[in-house]
PDB file of C-alpha atoms in Angstrom:
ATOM      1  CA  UNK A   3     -43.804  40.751  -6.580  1.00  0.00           C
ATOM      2  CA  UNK A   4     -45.941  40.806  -9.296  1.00  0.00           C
ATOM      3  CA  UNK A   5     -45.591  44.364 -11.800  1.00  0.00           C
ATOM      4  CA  UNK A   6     -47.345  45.844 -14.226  1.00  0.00           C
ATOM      5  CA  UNK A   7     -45.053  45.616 -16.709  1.00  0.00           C
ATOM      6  CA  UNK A   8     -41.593  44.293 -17.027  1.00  0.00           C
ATOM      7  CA  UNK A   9     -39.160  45.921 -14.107  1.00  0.00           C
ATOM      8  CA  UNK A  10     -36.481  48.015 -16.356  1.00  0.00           C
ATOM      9  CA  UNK A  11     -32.677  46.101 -16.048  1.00  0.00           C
ATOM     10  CA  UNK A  12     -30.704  47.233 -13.308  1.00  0.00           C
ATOM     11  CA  UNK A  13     -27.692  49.123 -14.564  1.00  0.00           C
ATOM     12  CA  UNK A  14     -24.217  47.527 -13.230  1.00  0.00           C
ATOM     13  CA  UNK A  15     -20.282  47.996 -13.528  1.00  0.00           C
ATOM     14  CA  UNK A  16     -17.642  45.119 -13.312  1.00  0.00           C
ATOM     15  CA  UNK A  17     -15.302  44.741 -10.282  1.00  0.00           C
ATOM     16  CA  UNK A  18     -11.716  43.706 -11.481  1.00  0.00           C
ATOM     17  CA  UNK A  19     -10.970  40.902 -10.142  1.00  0.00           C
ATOM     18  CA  UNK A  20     -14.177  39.467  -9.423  1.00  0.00           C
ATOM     19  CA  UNK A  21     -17.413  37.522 -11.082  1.00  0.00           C
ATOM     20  CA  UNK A  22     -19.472  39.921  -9.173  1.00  0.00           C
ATOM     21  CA  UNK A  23     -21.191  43.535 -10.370  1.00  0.00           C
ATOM     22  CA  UNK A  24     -22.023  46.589  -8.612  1.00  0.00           C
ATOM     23  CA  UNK A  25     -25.385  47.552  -9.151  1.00  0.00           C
ATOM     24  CA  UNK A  26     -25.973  51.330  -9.598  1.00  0.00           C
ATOM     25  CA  UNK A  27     -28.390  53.348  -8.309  1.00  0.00           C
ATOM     26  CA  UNK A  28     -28.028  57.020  -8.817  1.00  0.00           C
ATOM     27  CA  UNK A  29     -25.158  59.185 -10.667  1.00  0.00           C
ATOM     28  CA  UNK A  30     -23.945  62.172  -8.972  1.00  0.00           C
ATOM     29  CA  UNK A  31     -21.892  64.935 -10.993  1.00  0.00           C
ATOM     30  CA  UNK A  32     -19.789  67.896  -9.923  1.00  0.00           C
ATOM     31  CA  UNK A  33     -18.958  70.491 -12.449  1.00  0.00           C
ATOM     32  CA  UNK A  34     -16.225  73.274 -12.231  1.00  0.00           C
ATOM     33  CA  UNK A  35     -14.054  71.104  -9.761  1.00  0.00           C
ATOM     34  CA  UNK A  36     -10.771  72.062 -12.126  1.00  0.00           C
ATOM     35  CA  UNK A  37     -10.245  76.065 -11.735  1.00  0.00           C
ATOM     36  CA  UNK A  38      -8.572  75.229 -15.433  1.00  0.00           C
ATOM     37  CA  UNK A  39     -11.445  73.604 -16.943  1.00  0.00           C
ATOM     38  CA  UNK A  40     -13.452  76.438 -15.545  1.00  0.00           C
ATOM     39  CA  UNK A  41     -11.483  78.543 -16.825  1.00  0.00           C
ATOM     40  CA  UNK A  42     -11.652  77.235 -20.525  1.00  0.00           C
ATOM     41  CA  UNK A  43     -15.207  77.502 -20.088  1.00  0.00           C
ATOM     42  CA  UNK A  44     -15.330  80.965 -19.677  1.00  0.00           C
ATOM     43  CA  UNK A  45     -16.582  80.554 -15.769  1.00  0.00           C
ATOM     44  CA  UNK A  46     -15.122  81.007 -12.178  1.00  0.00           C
ATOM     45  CA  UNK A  47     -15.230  78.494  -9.245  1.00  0.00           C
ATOM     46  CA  UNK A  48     -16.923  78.841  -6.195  1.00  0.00           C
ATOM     47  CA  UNK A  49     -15.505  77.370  -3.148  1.00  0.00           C
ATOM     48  CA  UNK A  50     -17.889  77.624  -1.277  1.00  0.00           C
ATOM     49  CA  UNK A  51     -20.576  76.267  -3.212  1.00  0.00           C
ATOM     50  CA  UNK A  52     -20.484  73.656  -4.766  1.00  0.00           C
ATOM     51  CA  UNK A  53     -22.400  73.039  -8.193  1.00  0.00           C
ATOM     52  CA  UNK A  54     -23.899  69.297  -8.828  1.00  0.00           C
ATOM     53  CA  UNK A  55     -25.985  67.780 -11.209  1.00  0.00           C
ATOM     54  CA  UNK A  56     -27.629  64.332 -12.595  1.00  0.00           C
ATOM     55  CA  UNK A  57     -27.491  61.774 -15.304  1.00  0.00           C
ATOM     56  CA  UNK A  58     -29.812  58.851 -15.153  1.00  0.00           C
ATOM     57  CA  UNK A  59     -28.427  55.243 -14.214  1.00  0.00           C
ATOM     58  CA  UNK A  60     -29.011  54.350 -17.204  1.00  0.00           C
ATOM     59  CA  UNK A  61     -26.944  56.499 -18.980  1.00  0.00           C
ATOM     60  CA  UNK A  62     -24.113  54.118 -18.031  1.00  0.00           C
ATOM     61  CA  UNK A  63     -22.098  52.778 -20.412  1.00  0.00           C
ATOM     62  CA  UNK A  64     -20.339  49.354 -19.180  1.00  0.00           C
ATOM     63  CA  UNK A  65     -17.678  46.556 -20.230  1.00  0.00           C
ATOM     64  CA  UNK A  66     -15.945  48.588 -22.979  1.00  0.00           C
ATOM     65  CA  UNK A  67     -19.124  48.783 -25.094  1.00  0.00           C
ATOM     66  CA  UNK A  68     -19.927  51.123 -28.261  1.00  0.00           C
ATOM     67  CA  UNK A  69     -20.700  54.649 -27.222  1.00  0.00           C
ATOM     68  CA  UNK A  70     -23.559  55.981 -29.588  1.00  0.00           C
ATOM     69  CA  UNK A  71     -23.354  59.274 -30.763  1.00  0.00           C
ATOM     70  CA  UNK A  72     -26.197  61.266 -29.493  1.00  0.00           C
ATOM     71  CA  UNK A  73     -29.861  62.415 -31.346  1.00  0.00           C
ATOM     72  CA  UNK A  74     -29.694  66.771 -31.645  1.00  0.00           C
ATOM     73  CA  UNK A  75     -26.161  67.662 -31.525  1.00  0.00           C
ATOM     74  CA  UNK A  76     -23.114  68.414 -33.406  1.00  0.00           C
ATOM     75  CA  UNK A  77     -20.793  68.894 -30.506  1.00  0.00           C
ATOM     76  CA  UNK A  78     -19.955  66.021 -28.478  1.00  0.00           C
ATOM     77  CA  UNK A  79     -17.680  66.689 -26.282  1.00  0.00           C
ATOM     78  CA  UNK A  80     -15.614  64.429 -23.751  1.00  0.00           C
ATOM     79  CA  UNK A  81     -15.073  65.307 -20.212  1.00  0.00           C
ATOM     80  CA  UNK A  82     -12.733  62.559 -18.305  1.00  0.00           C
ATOM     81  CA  UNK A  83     -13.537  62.420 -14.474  1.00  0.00           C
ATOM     82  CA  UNK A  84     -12.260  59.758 -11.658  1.00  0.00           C
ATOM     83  CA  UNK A  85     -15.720  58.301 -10.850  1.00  0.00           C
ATOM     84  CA  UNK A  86     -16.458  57.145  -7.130  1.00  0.00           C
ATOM     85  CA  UNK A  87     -18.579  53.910  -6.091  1.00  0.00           C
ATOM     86  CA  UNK A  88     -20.276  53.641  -2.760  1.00  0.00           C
ATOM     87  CA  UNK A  89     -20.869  50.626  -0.790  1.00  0.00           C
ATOM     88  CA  UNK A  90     -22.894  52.992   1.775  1.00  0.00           C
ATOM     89  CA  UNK A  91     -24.302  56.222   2.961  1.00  0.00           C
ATOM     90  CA  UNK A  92     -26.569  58.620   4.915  1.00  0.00           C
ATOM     91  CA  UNK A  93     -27.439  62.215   5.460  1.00  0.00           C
ATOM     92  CA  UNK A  94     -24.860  65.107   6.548  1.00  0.00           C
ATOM     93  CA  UNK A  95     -21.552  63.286   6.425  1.00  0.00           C
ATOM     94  CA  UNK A  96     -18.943  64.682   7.980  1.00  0.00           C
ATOM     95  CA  UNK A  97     -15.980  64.758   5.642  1.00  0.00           C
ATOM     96  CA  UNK A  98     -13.421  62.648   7.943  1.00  0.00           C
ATOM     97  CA  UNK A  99     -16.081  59.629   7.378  1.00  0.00           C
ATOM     98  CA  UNK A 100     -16.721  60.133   3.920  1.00  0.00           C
ATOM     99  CA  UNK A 101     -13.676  57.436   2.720  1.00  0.00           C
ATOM    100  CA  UNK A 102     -14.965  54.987   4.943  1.00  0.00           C
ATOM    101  CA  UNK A 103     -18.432  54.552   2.490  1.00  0.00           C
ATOM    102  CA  UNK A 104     -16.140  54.032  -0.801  1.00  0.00           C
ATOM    103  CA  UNK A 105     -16.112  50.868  -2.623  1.00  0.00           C
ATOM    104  CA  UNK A 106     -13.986  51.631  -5.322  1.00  0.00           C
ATOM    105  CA  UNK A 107     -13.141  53.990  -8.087  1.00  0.00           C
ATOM    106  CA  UNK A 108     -13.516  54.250 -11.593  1.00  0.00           C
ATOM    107  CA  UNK A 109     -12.571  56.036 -14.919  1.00  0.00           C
ATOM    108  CA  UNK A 110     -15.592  57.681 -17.086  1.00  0.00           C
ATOM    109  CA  UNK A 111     -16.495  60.077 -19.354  1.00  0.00           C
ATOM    110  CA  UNK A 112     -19.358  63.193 -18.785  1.00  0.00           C
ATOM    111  CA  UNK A 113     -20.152  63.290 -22.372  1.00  0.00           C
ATOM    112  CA  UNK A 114     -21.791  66.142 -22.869  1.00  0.00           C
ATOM    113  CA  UNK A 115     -24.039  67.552 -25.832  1.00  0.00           C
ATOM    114  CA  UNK A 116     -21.809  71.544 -25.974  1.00  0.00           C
ATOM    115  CA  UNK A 117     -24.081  73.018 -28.375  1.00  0.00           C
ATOM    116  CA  UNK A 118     -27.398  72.211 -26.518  1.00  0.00           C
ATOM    117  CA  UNK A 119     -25.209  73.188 -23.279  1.00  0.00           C
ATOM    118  CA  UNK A 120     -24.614  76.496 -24.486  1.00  0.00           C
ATOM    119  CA  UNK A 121     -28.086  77.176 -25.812  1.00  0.00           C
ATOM    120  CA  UNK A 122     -29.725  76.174 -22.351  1.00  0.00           C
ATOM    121  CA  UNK A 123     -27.223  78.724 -20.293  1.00  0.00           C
ATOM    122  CA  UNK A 124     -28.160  81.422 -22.216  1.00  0.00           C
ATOM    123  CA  UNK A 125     -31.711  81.024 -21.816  1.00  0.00           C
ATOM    124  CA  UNK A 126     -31.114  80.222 -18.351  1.00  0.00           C
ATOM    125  CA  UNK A 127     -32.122  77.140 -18.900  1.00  0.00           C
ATOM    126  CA  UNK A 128     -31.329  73.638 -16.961  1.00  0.00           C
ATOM    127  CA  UNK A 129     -28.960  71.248 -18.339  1.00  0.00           C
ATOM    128  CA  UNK A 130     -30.625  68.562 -18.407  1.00  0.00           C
ATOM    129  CA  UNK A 131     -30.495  67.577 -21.893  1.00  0.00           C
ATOM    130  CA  UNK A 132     -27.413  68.529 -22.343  1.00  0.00           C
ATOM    131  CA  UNK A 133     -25.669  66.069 -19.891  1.00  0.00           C
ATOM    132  CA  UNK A 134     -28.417  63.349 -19.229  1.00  0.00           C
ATOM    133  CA  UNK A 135     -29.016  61.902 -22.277  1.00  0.00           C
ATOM    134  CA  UNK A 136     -29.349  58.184 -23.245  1.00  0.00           C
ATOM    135  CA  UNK A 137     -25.369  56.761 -23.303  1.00  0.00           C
ATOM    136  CA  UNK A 138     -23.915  59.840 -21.513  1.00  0.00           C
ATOM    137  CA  UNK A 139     -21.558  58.156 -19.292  1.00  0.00           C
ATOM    138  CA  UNK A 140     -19.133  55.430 -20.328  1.00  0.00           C
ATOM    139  CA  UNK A 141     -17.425  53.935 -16.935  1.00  0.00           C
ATOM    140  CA  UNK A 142     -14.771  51.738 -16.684  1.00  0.00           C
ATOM    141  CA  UNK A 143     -14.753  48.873 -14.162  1.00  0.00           C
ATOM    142  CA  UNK A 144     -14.174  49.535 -10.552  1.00  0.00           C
ATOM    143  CA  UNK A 145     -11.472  48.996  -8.039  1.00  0.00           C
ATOM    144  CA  UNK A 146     -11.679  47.554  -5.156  1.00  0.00           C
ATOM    145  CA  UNK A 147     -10.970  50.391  -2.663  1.00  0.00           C
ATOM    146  CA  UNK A 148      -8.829  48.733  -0.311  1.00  0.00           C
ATOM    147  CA  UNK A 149      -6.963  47.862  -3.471  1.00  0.00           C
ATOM    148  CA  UNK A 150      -6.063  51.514  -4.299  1.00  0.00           C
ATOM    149  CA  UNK A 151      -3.390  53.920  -3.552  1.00  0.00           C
ATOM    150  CA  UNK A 152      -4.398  57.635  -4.219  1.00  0.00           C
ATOM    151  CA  UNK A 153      -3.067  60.762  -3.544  1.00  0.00           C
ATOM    152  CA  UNK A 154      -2.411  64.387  -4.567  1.00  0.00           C
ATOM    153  CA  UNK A 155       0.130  62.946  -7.487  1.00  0.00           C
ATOM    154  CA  UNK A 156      -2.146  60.350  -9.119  1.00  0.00           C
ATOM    155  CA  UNK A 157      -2.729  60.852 -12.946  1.00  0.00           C
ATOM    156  CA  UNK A 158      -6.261  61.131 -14.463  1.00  0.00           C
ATOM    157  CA  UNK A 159      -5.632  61.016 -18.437  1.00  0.00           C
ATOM    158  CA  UNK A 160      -7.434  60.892 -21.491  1.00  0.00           C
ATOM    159  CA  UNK A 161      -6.623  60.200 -25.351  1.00  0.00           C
ATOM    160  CA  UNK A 162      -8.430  60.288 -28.409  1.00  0.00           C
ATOM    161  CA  UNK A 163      -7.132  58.270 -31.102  1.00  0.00           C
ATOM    162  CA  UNK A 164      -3.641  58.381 -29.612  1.00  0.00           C
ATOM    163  CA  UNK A 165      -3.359  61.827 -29.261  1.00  0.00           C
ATOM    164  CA  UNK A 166      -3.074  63.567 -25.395  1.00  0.00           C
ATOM    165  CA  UNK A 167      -5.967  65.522 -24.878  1.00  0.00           C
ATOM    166  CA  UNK A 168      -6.530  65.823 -21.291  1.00  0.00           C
ATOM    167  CA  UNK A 169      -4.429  64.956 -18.064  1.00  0.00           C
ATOM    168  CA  UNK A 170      -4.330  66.202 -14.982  1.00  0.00           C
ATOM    169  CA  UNK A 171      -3.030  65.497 -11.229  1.00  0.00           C
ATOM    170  CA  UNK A 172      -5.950  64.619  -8.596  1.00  0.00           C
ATOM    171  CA  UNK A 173      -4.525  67.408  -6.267  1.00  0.00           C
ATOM    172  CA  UNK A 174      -5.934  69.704  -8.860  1.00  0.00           C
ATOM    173  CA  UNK A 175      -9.427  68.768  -7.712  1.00  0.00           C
ATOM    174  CA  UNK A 176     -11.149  72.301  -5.949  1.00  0.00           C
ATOM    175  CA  UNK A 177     -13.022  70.147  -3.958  1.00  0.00           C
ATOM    176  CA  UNK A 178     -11.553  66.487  -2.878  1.00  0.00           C
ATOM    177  CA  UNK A 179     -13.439  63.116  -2.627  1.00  0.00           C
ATOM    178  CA  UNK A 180     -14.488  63.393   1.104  1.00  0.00           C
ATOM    179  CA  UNK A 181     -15.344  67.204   0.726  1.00  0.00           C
ATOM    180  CA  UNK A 182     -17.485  66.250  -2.408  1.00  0.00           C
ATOM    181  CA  UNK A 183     -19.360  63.103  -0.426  1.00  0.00           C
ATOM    182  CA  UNK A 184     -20.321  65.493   2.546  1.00  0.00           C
ATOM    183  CA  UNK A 185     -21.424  68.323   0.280  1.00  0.00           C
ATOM    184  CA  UNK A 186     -23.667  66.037  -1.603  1.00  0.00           C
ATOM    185  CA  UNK A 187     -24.889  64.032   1.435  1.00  0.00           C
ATOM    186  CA  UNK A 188     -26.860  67.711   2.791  1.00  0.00           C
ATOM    187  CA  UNK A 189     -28.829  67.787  -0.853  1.00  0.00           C
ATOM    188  CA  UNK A 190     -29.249  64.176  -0.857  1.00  0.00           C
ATOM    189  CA  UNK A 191     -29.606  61.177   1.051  1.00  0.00           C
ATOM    190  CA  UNK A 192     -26.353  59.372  -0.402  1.00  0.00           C
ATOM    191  CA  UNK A 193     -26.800  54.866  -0.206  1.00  0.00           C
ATOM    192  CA  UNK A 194     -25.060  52.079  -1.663  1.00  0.00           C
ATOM    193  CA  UNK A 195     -24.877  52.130  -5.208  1.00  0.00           C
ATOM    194  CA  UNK A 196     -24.601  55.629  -6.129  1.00  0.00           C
ATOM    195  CA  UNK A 197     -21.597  56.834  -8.384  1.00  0.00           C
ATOM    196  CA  UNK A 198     -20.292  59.803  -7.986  1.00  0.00           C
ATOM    197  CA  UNK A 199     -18.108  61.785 -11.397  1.00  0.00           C
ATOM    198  CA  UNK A 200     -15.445  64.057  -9.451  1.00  0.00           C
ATOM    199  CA  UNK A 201     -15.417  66.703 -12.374  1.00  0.00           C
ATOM    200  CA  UNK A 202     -12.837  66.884 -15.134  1.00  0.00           C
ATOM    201  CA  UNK A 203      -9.574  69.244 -15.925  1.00  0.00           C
ATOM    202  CA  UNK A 204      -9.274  71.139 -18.761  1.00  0.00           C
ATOM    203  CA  UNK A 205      -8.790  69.728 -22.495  1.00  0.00           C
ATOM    204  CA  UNK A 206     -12.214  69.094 -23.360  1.00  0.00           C
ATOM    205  CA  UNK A 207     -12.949  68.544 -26.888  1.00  0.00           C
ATOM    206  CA  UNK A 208     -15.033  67.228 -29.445  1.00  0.00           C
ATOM    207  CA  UNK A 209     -15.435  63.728 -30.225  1.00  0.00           C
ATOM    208  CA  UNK A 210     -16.082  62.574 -33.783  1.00  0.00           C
ATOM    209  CA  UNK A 211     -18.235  59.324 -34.888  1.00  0.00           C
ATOM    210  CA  UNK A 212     -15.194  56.323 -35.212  1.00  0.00           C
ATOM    211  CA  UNK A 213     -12.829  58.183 -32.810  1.00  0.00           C
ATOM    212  CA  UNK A 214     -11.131  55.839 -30.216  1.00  0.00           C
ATOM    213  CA  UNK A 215     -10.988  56.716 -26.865  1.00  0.00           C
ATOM    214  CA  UNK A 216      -8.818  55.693 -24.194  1.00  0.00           C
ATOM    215  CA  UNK A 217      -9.232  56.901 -20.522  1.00  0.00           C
ATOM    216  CA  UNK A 218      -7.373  56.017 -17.588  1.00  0.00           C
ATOM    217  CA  UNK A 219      -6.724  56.886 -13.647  1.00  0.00           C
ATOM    218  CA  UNK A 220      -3.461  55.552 -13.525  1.00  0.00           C
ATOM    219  CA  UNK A 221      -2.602  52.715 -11.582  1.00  0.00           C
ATOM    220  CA  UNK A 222      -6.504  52.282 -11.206  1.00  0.00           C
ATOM    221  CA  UNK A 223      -8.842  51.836 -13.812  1.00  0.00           C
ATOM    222  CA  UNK A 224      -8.707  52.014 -17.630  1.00  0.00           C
ATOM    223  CA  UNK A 225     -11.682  52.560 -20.259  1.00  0.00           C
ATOM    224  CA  UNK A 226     -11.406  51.701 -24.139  1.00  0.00           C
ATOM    225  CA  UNK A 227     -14.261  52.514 -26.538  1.00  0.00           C
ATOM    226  CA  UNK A 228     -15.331  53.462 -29.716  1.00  0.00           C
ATOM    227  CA  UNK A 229     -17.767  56.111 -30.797  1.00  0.00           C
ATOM    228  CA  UNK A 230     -20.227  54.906 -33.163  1.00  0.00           C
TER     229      UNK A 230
END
């Protein structure tokens, strides 16, 4: 096919253990899926509903690069989430098929821009700046998910320059993987390729130009960069 211009480069994430990539299409979020991180926040969870939003696929960060620090802020702040990879999808997924369309997980970081956060909620504005800006989500390689072994007791962790500033336990999650995929799949039509951030506990925090970051989902996936 013959375009216009140049077609843009299609965003991609390593596989451990293999020469292949997995190409990404969209990038799913859920926020408030830690009642503690909530909580810090100064909001409340609902069950019953919940609350998603988008970063461009672009936004990716991949293979341990340099993480910019972002245009228009002066409060970056991390946000380490277990990040889901889909092989497939559909429409209205019932949440006992939901594992069935995972390829693998991950280990990322929502950066997000606090200060312009803050300023757009009390305008009632969107987020959209906020959380889908250019470099917004560093993501670690993914694993295989037939290679995996999660449950209620596996560790999602993150440190800043060797220092502990969030962990949690994945049975902390409000809402769990398959309750997240069939929630999503009635707003959108979910395919191959999309990534999906599963939220983040509490511990969020700023992040400084030359801080170090190491994230990991233990057992899993681990991500090592530098902000620059």
């Amino acid at each position: 096919m013959n375009y216009i211009i140049d077609p843009p480069a299609q965003p991609s994430l390593p596989v451990t253990g293999s020469a292949q990539r997995f190409p990404i299409r969209r990038v799913f979020c859920i926020g408030r899926n830690y009642a503690d991180h909530a909580r810090e926040m100064g909001a409340s969870v609902d069950a019953a509903a919940p609350m998603f939003f988008c970063k461009p696929a672009d936004a990716v960060v991949a293979d341990g690069a340099d993480v910019a620090y972002p245009s228009i802020t002066t409060d970056l702040h991390h946000e380490v989430e277990m990040v889901v990879a889909l092989a497939a999808g559909g429409s209205n997924i019932a949440p006992e098929a939901a594992n069935a369309l995972i390829f693998g997980y991950g280990v990322g970081l929502d950066l997000t821009r606090r200060d312009l956060q803050a300023q757009a909620k009390a305008k009632g504005h969107p987020w959209d700046v906020a959380k889908g800006f250019d470099h917004s989500a560093p993501v670690s390689a993914l694993r295989v998910a037939g290679e995996v072994t999660l449950d209620d007791d596996s560790v999602l962790r993150l440190s800043v320059n060797g220092e502990l500033r969030q962990q949690t336990r994945l049975g902390e999650m409000v809402h769990g993987v398959p309750q997240i995929i069939a929630a999503l799949s009635t707003l959108f039509e979910l395919k191959a390729g999309d990534l999906i951030f599963t939220g983040t506990p509490a511990g969020v925090a700023a992040l400084q130009r030359g801080d170090h970051f190491h994230a990991e989902l233990v057992g899993v996936a681990e991500l090592d960069a530098n902000i620059i």
